[in-house]
Tab-separated table of C-alpha atoms in Angstrom:
chain	number	residue	atom	x	y	z
B	21	MET	CA	5.290	9.410	-26.146
B	22	GLU	CA	6.581	10.179	-22.658
B	23	LEU	CA	3.957	10.810	-19.972
B	24	PRO	CA	4.130	13.482	-17.542
B	25	SER	CA	5.272	12.605	-14.215
B	26	ASP	CA	3.628	14.331	-11.151
B	27	PRO	CA	5.067	13.672	-7.820
B	28	ALA	CA	2.389	15.697	-5.990
B	29	ARG	CA	-0.706	14.347	-4.376
B	30	ARG	CA	-3.112	13.812	-7.239
B	31	GLU	CA	-6.742	13.592	-6.144
B	32	VAL	CA	-8.541	9.967	-6.551
B	33	THR	CA	-10.900	9.762	-9.348
B	34	PRO	CA	-14.553	8.600	-9.136
B	35	LEU	CA	-13.463	6.007	-11.645
B	36	GLU	CA	-10.908	4.589	-9.085
B	37	LEU	CA	-13.532	4.607	-6.432
B	38	PHE	CA	-15.756	2.667	-8.819
B	39	PHE	CA	-13.143	0.214	-9.706
B	40	ASP	CA	-12.732	-0.422	-5.832
B	41	LEU	CA	-16.216	-1.897	-5.467
B	42	VAL	CA	-14.999	-5.021	-7.037
B	43	TYR	CA	-12.762	-5.382	-4.039
B	44	VAL	CA	-15.307	-4.411	-1.486
B	45	PHE	CA	-16.877	-7.764	-2.968
B	46	ALA	CA	-13.452	-9.507	-2.781
B	47	ILE	CA	-12.960	-8.754	0.898
B	48	GLY	CA	-16.364	-9.933	1.786
B	49	GLN	CA	-15.865	-13.122	-0.034
B	50	LEU	CA	-12.558	-13.824	1.642
B	51	SER	CA	-14.114	-13.295	5.083
B	52	HIS	CA	-16.937	-15.603	4.322
B	53	GLN	CA	-14.231	-18.181	2.836
B	54	LEU	CA	-12.367	-18.003	6.126
B	55	LEU	CA	-15.506	-18.220	8.208
B	56	ALA	CA	-16.769	-21.134	6.422
B	57	HIS	CA	-13.435	-23.005	6.776
B	58	PRO	CA	-11.847	-22.020	10.149
B	59	THR	CA	-9.148	-24.628	9.911
B	60	TRP	CA	-5.466	-24.561	9.287
B	61	THR	CA	-5.877	-25.525	5.772
B	62	GLY	CA	-8.834	-23.159	5.403
B	63	ALA	CA	-6.701	-20.250	6.750
B	64	ALA	CA	-3.923	-21.227	4.395
B	65	GLN	CA	-6.196	-21.273	1.374
B	66	THR	CA	-7.751	-17.820	2.361
B	67	LEU	CA	-4.457	-16.424	2.712
B	68	VAL	CA	-3.307	-17.612	-0.815
B	69	LEU	CA	-6.569	-16.231	-2.403
B	70	TYR	CA	-6.095	-12.810	-0.505
B	71	LEU	CA	-2.583	-12.663	-1.739
B	72	ALA	CA	-3.711	-12.984	-5.346
B	73	VAL	CA	-6.503	-10.554	-4.992
B	74	TYR	CA	-4.366	-8.105	-3.344
B	75	ALA	CA	-1.764	-8.330	-5.901
B	76	ALA	CA	-4.338	-7.789	-8.530
B	77	TRP	CA	-5.579	-4.609	-6.725
B	78	ALA	CA	-2.039	-3.226	-5.788
B	79	TYR	CA	-0.366	-3.566	-9.142
B	80	THR	CA	-3.445	-1.903	-10.928
B	81	THR	CA	-3.270	0.777	-8.300
B	82	TRP	CA	0.346	1.204	-9.079
B	83	ALA	CA	-0.215	1.274	-12.779
B	84	VAL	CA	-2.864	4.061	-12.308
B	85	THR	CA	-0.247	6.074	-10.265
B	86	LEU	CA	2.109	6.087	-13.206
B	87	VAL	CA	-0.605	6.621	-15.839
B	88	PRO	CA	-3.267	8.849	-14.512
B	89	ALA	CA	-6.809	7.902	-14.632
B	90	GLU	CA	-7.716	10.885	-16.687
B	91	ASP	CA	-5.817	9.146	-19.619
B	92	PRO	CA	-8.547	7.548	-21.750
B	93	ARG	CA	-6.156	4.579	-22.105
B	94	THR	CA	-5.997	4.206	-18.416
B	95	ARG	CA	-9.694	4.370	-18.149
B	96	ARG	CA	-10.144	1.547	-20.698
B	97	MET	CA	-7.573	-0.466	-18.654
B	98	LEU	CA	-9.413	0.098	-15.343
B	99	LEU	CA	-12.749	-1.019	-16.671
B	100	ALA	CA	-11.195	-4.123	-18.403
B	101	VAL	CA	-9.571	-5.180	-15.114
B	102	MET	CA	-12.697	-4.510	-13.212
B	103	LEU	CA	-14.789	-6.675	-15.469
B	104	VAL	CA	-12.164	-9.641	-15.120
B	105	GLY	CA	-11.740	-8.980	-11.518
B	106	LEU	CA	-15.438	-9.402	-10.874
B	107	PHE	CA	-15.390	-12.896	-12.167
B	108	MET	CA	-11.974	-13.639	-10.466
B	109	ASN	CA	-13.593	-12.618	-7.052
B	110	ALA	CA	-16.669	-14.492	-7.711
B	111	ALA	CA	-14.733	-17.657	-8.097
B	112	ILE	CA	-13.216	-17.308	-4.475
B	113	PRO	CA	-15.522	-19.622	-2.753
B	114	ARG	CA	-14.909	-22.315	-5.115
B	115	ALA	CA	-11.311	-21.684	-6.122
B	116	PHE	CA	-10.240	-24.917	-4.430
B	117	ASP	CA	-13.115	-26.664	-5.718
B	118	ASP	CA	-14.448	-26.576	-9.329
B	119	ALA	CA	-13.380	-23.013	-9.898
B	120	GLY	CA	-9.834	-23.116	-10.025
B	121	TRP	CA	-9.551	-22.477	-13.553
B	122	VAL	CA	-11.788	-19.589	-13.397
B	123	PHE	CA	-9.942	-18.087	-10.800
B	124	VAL	CA	-6.156	-18.488	-12.346
B	125	ALA	CA	-7.341	-17.530	-15.912
B	126	THR	CA	-8.877	-14.338	-14.508
B	127	PHE	CA	-5.729	-13.687	-12.351
B	128	LEU	CA	-3.242	-14.344	-15.060
B	129	LEU	CA	-5.145	-12.160	-17.598
B	130	ILE	CA	-5.164	-9.215	-15.091
B	131	HIS	CA	-1.512	-9.541	-13.936
B	132	ILE	CA	0.210	-10.398	-17.289
B	133	GLY	CA	-2.192	-8.258	-19.514
B	134	ARG	CA	-1.972	-5.094	-17.107
B	135	THR	CA	1.888	-5.425	-17.338
B	136	VAL	CA	1.928	-5.628	-21.140
B	137	TRP	CA	-0.300	-2.686	-21.355
B	138	LEU	CA	1.913	-0.670	-19.206
B	139	LEU	CA	4.703	-1.205	-21.633
B	140	THR	CA	2.933	0.190	-24.556
B	141	VAL	CA	1.935	3.447	-22.980
B	142	GLY	CA	5.215	5.296	-23.479
B	143	LEU	CA	6.648	5.097	-19.682
B	144	ASP	CA	9.974	6.767	-18.908
B	145	GLU	CA	13.202	4.753	-19.534
B	146	VAL	CA	13.496	3.637	-15.899
B	147	ASN	CA	10.132	2.412	-15.511
B	148	GLN	CA	10.005	0.882	-18.976
B	149	GLU	CA	13.065	-1.251	-18.139
B	150	HIS	CA	11.486	-1.951	-14.650
B	151	PHE	CA	8.228	-3.354	-16.037
B	152	ILE	CA	9.972	-5.589	-18.464
B	153	ARG	CA	11.525	-7.257	-15.457
B	154	VAL	CA	8.238	-7.484	-13.681
B	155	LEU	CA	6.759	-8.959	-16.844
B	156	VAL	CA	9.468	-11.739	-16.618
B	157	TRP	CA	8.839	-12.396	-12.942
B	158	PHE	CA	5.131	-12.769	-13.616
B	159	VAL	CA	5.653	-15.174	-16.594
B	160	ALA	CA	8.110	-17.234	-14.495
B	161	ALA	CA	5.371	-17.779	-11.948
B	162	ALA	CA	2.580	-18.443	-14.286
B	163	PRO	CA	3.097	-22.317	-14.904
B	164	LEU	CA	2.787	-22.859	-11.265
B	165	TRP	CA	-0.513	-21.295	-11.193
B	166	LEU	CA	-1.434	-23.147	-14.171
B	167	ILE	CA	-0.125	-26.547	-12.602
B	168	GLY	CA	-2.027	-25.766	-9.393
B	169	ALA	CA	-5.235	-25.280	-11.201
B	170	ALA	CA	-4.813	-28.582	-12.936
B	171	ALA	CA	-4.009	-30.262	-9.459
B	172	ASP	CA	-6.725	-31.072	-6.649
B	173	GLY	CA	-6.584	-30.627	-2.819
B	174	GLY	CA	-3.469	-29.719	-1.099
B	175	ALA	CA	-1.444	-30.043	-4.276
B	176	ARG	CA	-3.302	-27.087	-5.668
B	177	LEU	CA	-2.496	-25.076	-2.527
B	178	ALA	CA	1.006	-26.108	-2.698
B	179	TRP	CA	1.441	-24.987	-6.184
B	180	TRP	CA	-0.427	-21.789	-5.884
B	181	ALA	CA	1.756	-21.065	-2.601
B	182	ALA	CA	4.774	-21.560	-4.409
B	183	ALA	CA	3.673	-19.212	-7.292
B	184	LEU	CA	2.931	-16.367	-4.838
B	185	LEU	CA	6.337	-16.874	-2.983
B	186	ILE	CA	8.119	-15.893	-6.431
B	187	GLU	CA	5.813	-13.198	-6.875
B	188	LEU	CA	6.194	-11.837	-3.182
B	189	ALA	CA	10.246	-12.296	-3.529
B	190	GLY	CA	9.929	-10.052	-6.880
B	191	THR	CA	7.799	-7.468	-4.915
B	192	TRP	CA	9.977	-7.264	-1.802
B	193	THR	CA	13.376	-7.038	-4.342
B	194	ALA	CA	11.759	-4.719	-6.895
B	195	HIS	CA	12.160	-7.619	-9.577
B	196	PRO	CA	15.663	-7.829	-10.157
B	197	LEU	CA	17.349	-9.847	-12.951
B	198	PRO	CA	21.079	-10.590	-13.058
B	199	GLY	CA	22.875	-7.543	-13.405
B	200	ARG	CA	19.728	-5.423	-13.691
B	201	ARG	CA	18.164	-3.741	-10.582
B	202	LEU	CA	15.689	-0.602	-9.962
B	203	GLU	CA	17.440	2.447	-9.542
B	204	SER	CA	14.542	4.489	-8.442
B	205	ARG	CA	15.960	7.654	-6.389
B	206	GLN	CA	14.763	10.755	-8.241
B	207	VAL	CA	12.247	8.929	-10.387
B	208	GLY	CA	9.132	11.004	-10.756
B	209	PHE	CA	6.290	9.316	-9.093
B	210	ALA	CA	2.937	10.419	-7.550
B	211	GLY	CA	3.568	8.579	-4.313
B	212	GLY	CA	0.964	10.681	-2.491
B	213	HIS	CA	-1.809	9.361	-4.894
B	214	LEU	CA	-0.591	5.681	-4.156
B	215	LEU	CA	-0.789	6.417	-0.428
B	216	GLU	CA	-4.284	7.833	-0.685
B	217	ARG	CA	-5.414	4.827	-2.742
B	218	GLY	CA	-4.131	2.692	0.119
B	219	ARG	CA	-5.826	4.530	2.711
B	220	LEU	CA	-9.051	3.991	0.968
B	221	PHE	CA	-8.330	0.129	0.586
B	222	VAL	CA	-8.207	0.211	4.452
B	223	ILE	CA	-11.568	1.918	4.414
B	224	ILE	CA	-12.927	-0.824	2.459
B	225	ALA	CA	-11.488	-3.508	4.795
B	226	LEU	CA	-12.822	-1.628	7.926
B	227	GLY	CA	-16.104	-1.483	6.147
B	228	GLU	CA	-16.032	-5.232	5.939
B	229	THR	CA	-15.802	-5.689	9.726
B	230	VAL	CA	-18.771	-3.231	10.212
B	231	MET	CA	-20.710	-5.075	7.740
B	232	THR	CA	-19.781	-8.420	9.316
B	233	THR	CA	-20.901	-7.136	12.597
B	234	GLY	CA	-24.158	-5.816	11.518
B	235	THR	CA	-24.895	-9.174	9.609
B	236	ALA	CA	-24.085	-11.008	12.645
B	237	LEU	CA	-26.423	-8.804	14.747
B	238	THR	CA	-29.406	-9.115	12.421
B	239	ALA	CA	-29.316	-13.080	12.844
B	240	ALA	CA	-28.542	-13.017	16.633
B	241	PRO	CA	-31.190	-12.830	19.239
B	242	TYR	CA	-31.702	-9.440	20.704
B	243	GLU	CA	-30.640	-9.916	24.288
B	244	PRO	CA	-28.056	-8.225	26.475
B	245	MET	CA	-25.122	-10.538	25.387
B	246	THR	CA	-25.789	-9.482	21.629
B	247	LEU	CA	-25.829	-6.042	22.576
B	248	LEU	CA	-22.475	-6.470	24.488
B	249	THR	CA	-20.638	-8.334	21.869
B	250	GLY	CA	-21.894	-6.184	18.952
B	251	GLY	CA	-20.869	-3.088	21.085
B	252	VAL	CA	-17.268	-4.565	21.762
B	253	ALA	CA	-16.764	-5.507	18.062
B	254	LEU	CA	-17.700	-1.982	16.923
B	255	SER	CA	-15.362	-0.373	19.779
B	256	GLY	CA	-12.512	-2.400	18.348
B	257	THR	CA	-13.039	-1.521	14.895
B	258	VAL	CA	-13.267	2.229	15.592
B	259	ALA	CA	-10.031	1.903	17.661
B	260	LEU	CA	-8.346	0.263	14.886
B	261	PHE	CA	-9.630	3.044	12.619
B	262	TRP	CA	-8.100	5.771	14.701
B	263	LEU	CA	-4.997	4.012	15.275
B	264	PHE	CA	-4.295	3.946	11.337
B	265	PHE	CA	-5.575	7.357	10.363
B	266	SER	CA	-4.574	9.316	13.449
B	267	ARG	CA	-0.840	9.247	11.984
B	268	SER	CA	-1.369	8.661	8.198
B	269	GLU	CA	-1.026	12.562	7.438
B	270	ARG	CA	2.562	12.173	8.987
B	271	VAL	CA	3.221	9.434	6.343
B	272	VAL	CA	1.838	11.678	3.681
B	273	ARG	CA	4.389	14.309	4.590
B	274	HIS	CA	7.207	11.675	4.404
B	275	PHE	CA	6.109	10.894	1.014
B	276	GLN	CA	6.272	14.461	0.034
B	277	ARG	CA	9.929	15.084	1.559
B	278	THR	CA	11.588	11.743	0.497
B	279	GLU	CA	13.971	11.716	-2.221
B	280	ASP	CA	12.796	8.082	-3.509
B	281	PRO	CA	8.826	8.126	-3.567
B	282	MET	CA	8.890	4.946	-5.435
B	283	ARG	CA	10.496	3.018	-2.876
B	284	ALA	CA	8.419	4.495	-0.193
B	285	GLY	CA	5.492	3.441	-2.171
B	286	ARG	CA	6.515	-0.124	-2.521
B	287	SER	CA	7.247	-0.445	1.266
B	288	GLY	CA	3.586	1.159	1.867
B	289	VAL	CA	2.050	-1.452	-0.588
B	290	ILE	CA	3.882	-4.262	1.343
B	291	SER	CA	2.892	-2.988	4.734
B	292	LEU	CA	-0.799	-2.404	3.692
B	293	MET	CA	-1.043	-6.096	2.552
B	294	ALA	CA	-0.365	-7.262	6.100
B	295	SER	CA	-2.821	-4.529	7.632
B	296	VAL	CA	-5.804	-5.525	5.476
B	297	ALA	CA	-5.105	-9.235	6.256
B	298	GLY	CA	-5.380	-8.392	9.837
B	299	LEU	CA	-8.859	-6.711	9.248
B	300	ILE	CA	-10.102	-9.643	7.596
B	301	ALA	CA	-9.145	-11.798	10.536
B	302	VAL	CA	-10.983	-9.137	12.664
B	303	ALA	CA	-14.136	-9.405	10.841
B	304	VAL	CA	-14.183	-13.285	11.307
B	305	ALA	CA	-13.474	-13.074	14.864
B	306	ASP	CA	-16.178	-10.513	15.442
B	307	GLU	CA	-18.719	-12.628	13.822
B	308	ARG	CA	-17.693	-15.908	15.607
B	309	VAL	CA	-17.953	-14.166	19.018
B	310	ILE	CA	-21.444	-12.429	18.268
B	311	VAL	CA	-22.864	-15.977	17.018
B	312	HIS	CA	-21.091	-18.020	19.972
B	313	PRO	CA	-20.494	-15.738	22.612
B	314	VAL	CA	-20.563	-18.197	25.685
B	315	GLU	CA	-18.544	-20.904	24.114
B	316	HIS	CA	-14.861	-21.253	25.016
B	317	ALA	CA	-12.630	-19.020	22.931
B	318	GLY	CA	-10.330	-21.554	22.081
B	319	ILE	CA	-7.202	-21.414	19.513
B	320	THR	CA	-9.097	-20.714	16.480
B	321	THR	CA	-10.939	-17.602	17.749
B	322	ASN	CA	-8.227	-16.328	19.903
B	323	LEU	CA	-5.829	-16.491	16.966
B	324	LEU	CA	-8.395	-14.365	14.985
B	325	LEU	CA	-9.242	-11.994	17.972
B	326	PHE	CA	-5.656	-11.372	18.963
B	327	GLY	CA	-3.767	-12.028	15.948
B	328	GLY	CA	-5.904	-9.981	13.562
B	329	PRO	CA	-5.125	-6.753	15.582
B	330	ALA	CA	-1.617	-7.621	15.899
B	331	LEU	CA	-1.071	-8.249	12.249
B	332	TYR	CA	-2.768	-4.900	11.605
B	333	LEU	CA	-0.513	-3.027	14.032
B	334	VAL	CA	2.882	-4.436	13.102
B	335	PRO	CA	3.298	-2.426	9.755
B	336	GLN	CA	2.351	0.845	11.674
B	337	VAL	CA	4.883	0.200	14.289
B	338	TRP	CA	7.241	-0.645	11.548
B	339	HIS	CA	6.486	2.619	9.499
B	340	GLY	CA	6.526	4.682	12.825
B	341	ALA	CA	10.054	3.506	13.324
B	342	THR	CA	11.632	3.339	9.913
B	343	LEU	CA	9.742	6.465	8.292
B	344	LEU	CA	8.972	8.807	11.134
B	345	ASP	CA	11.816	7.834	13.526
B	346	ASP	CA	8.957	7.452	16.392
B	347	LEU	CA	8.727	4.194	17.824
B	348	LEU	CA	5.630	4.469	19.911
B	349	SER	CA	5.899	2.402	23.067
B	350	SER	CA	2.060	2.443	23.461
B	351	ARG	CA	1.710	0.242	20.392
B	352	LEU	CA	4.521	-2.071	21.305
B	353	LEU	CA	2.854	-2.589	24.683
B	354	ALA	CA	-0.351	-3.255	22.686
B	355	LEU	CA	1.189	-6.014	20.836
B	356	LEU	CA	2.841	-7.597	23.873
B	357	ALA	CA	-0.599	-7.484	25.589
B	358	LEU	CA	-2.213	-9.221	22.631
B	359	ALA	CA	0.133	-11.988	22.405
B	360	ILE	CA	-0.205	-12.664	26.323
B	361	ALA	CA	-3.885	-12.148	26.573
B	362	GLY	CA	-4.522	-14.393	23.587
B	363	ALA	CA	-2.795	-17.218	25.398
B	364	VAL	CA	-4.351	-16.746	28.818
B	365	THR	CA	-7.812	-16.395	27.520
B	366	LEU	CA	-8.099	-19.603	25.705
B	367	ARG	CA	-10.397	-21.219	28.036
B	368	ALA	CA	-12.489	-18.038	28.677
B	369	PRO	CA	-15.809	-17.472	27.210
B	370	ALA	CA	-15.619	-15.827	23.735
B	371	TYR	CA	-17.374	-12.454	24.688
B	372	LEU	CA	-14.801	-12.110	27.597
B	373	ALA	CA	-11.888	-12.701	25.147
B	374	ALA	CA	-13.354	-10.199	22.841
B	375	VAL	CA	-13.789	-7.625	25.675
B	376	VAL	CA	-10.008	-8.015	26.604
B	377	ALA	CA	-9.104	-7.796	22.868
B	378	ALA	CA	-10.946	-4.800	22.303
B	379	ALA	CA	-9.618	-3.134	25.375
B	380	ILE	CA	-6.098	-3.711	24.140
B	381	VAL	CA	-6.590	-1.684	21.107
B	382	VAL	CA	-8.877	0.786	22.580
B	383	ALA	CA	-6.003	1.606	25.171
B	384	PRO	CA	-3.283	2.944	22.927
B	385	ALA	CA	-5.901	4.857	20.875
B	386	VAL	CA	-7.046	6.641	24.068
B	387	PHE	CA	-3.439	7.246	25.225
B	388	GLU	CA	-2.258	8.620	21.816
B	389	GLU	CA	-5.274	10.887	21.614
B	390	ARG	CA	-3.962	12.762	24.770
B	391	ARG	CA	-0.385	12.601	23.817
B	392	PRO	CA	1.286	15.478	21.947
B	393	THR	CA	2.212	14.703	18.635
B	394	GLY	CA	4.987	16.746	17.143
B	395	ASP	CA	5.943	16.492	13.527
B	396	ALA	CA	8.711	14.004	13.682
B	397	HIS	CA	10.971	14.377	10.625
B	398	PRO	CA	11.718	11.280	8.649
B	399	LYS	CA	15.077	9.735	8.564
B	400	PRO	CA	17.166	10.805	5.567
B	401	SER	CA	18.243	8.022	3.143
B	402	PRO	CA	22.017	7.778	2.639
B	403	SER	CA	22.895	9.958	-0.285
B	404	GLY	CA	23.657	8.303	-3.537
B	405	ARG	CA	22.979	4.934	-2.330
B	406	PRO	CA	21.128	2.710	-4.833
B	407	HIS	CA	17.740	1.088	-3.826
B	408	ASN	CA	16.602	-1.999	-4.909
């Protein structure tokens, strides 16, 4: 059976939104993991866990873009991944302790099982051949995940990081094998649906920053400093929301016009990975500032306060330049200001560093709100050129 391919912008179904609830839980778990372990090792562990969780969400979302959620087989797959994913995400706080096997077993069951499922549902010839290669890459990385689960401490982190490097290399290069690469141009693909799923995932991450701010406020004393830090945190979150969604419709139009929506979708998934990681850092920074507003910011807090928004903005700057042919100077200046301010406020009180960081992200939002926005046309791709 060959599946119908609808490149139009399909609506997101209630089941897909229900599925995302497991990842609302995951983002909260990751934020708390980083908050509990604000060290270089803790940050590396959180990053490894985040990349695995994001891969589980992203590849499942890609699968549902290929095989619509209205298909009964897809509904069963989504519910199965949701169930297994709940246990995977619950293992996050103890993944580097006594729950390593739980995390790895559930992750591999999702990753490999979903790919095998895709090979049984009647994909078109290009996608069928592509997901055979994807399965090869996933199976190649699996022994590293298993060895890591059997190891302890830093060795586990090293093995899992190596497994993720293999998987990231596969994602970046579209999972090539010798003499076999993805020729995705003109392959039917509902790129608009994938983009909408990505936008909803950003809402999940933004929601975590709001929840973290609210949770910190409930435990803090009600005094002017708490009102200041809470207001600053929410102002920064609102600005980050605006910076993402004010231009997302232009990205939607790019997906509608492009001759290679699958390649555009892959770049969108990769850039979203960085943006959501930035929002997790912002959520942790907000809580640290609300709880300890008058302490020196220091390296850890400033890396979160200024590095989080920078990581969030970089993919948007890249998309503006490559997809929309529109390199916004306001966002480049914001990135430069974040780097400089993060260095000069190390000895400042945390609340003052937070005010500076929020001002930097609010400034381009205000500037761009007043700036006329013509519909910049996306750069055309060279005709006939194969894409990796």
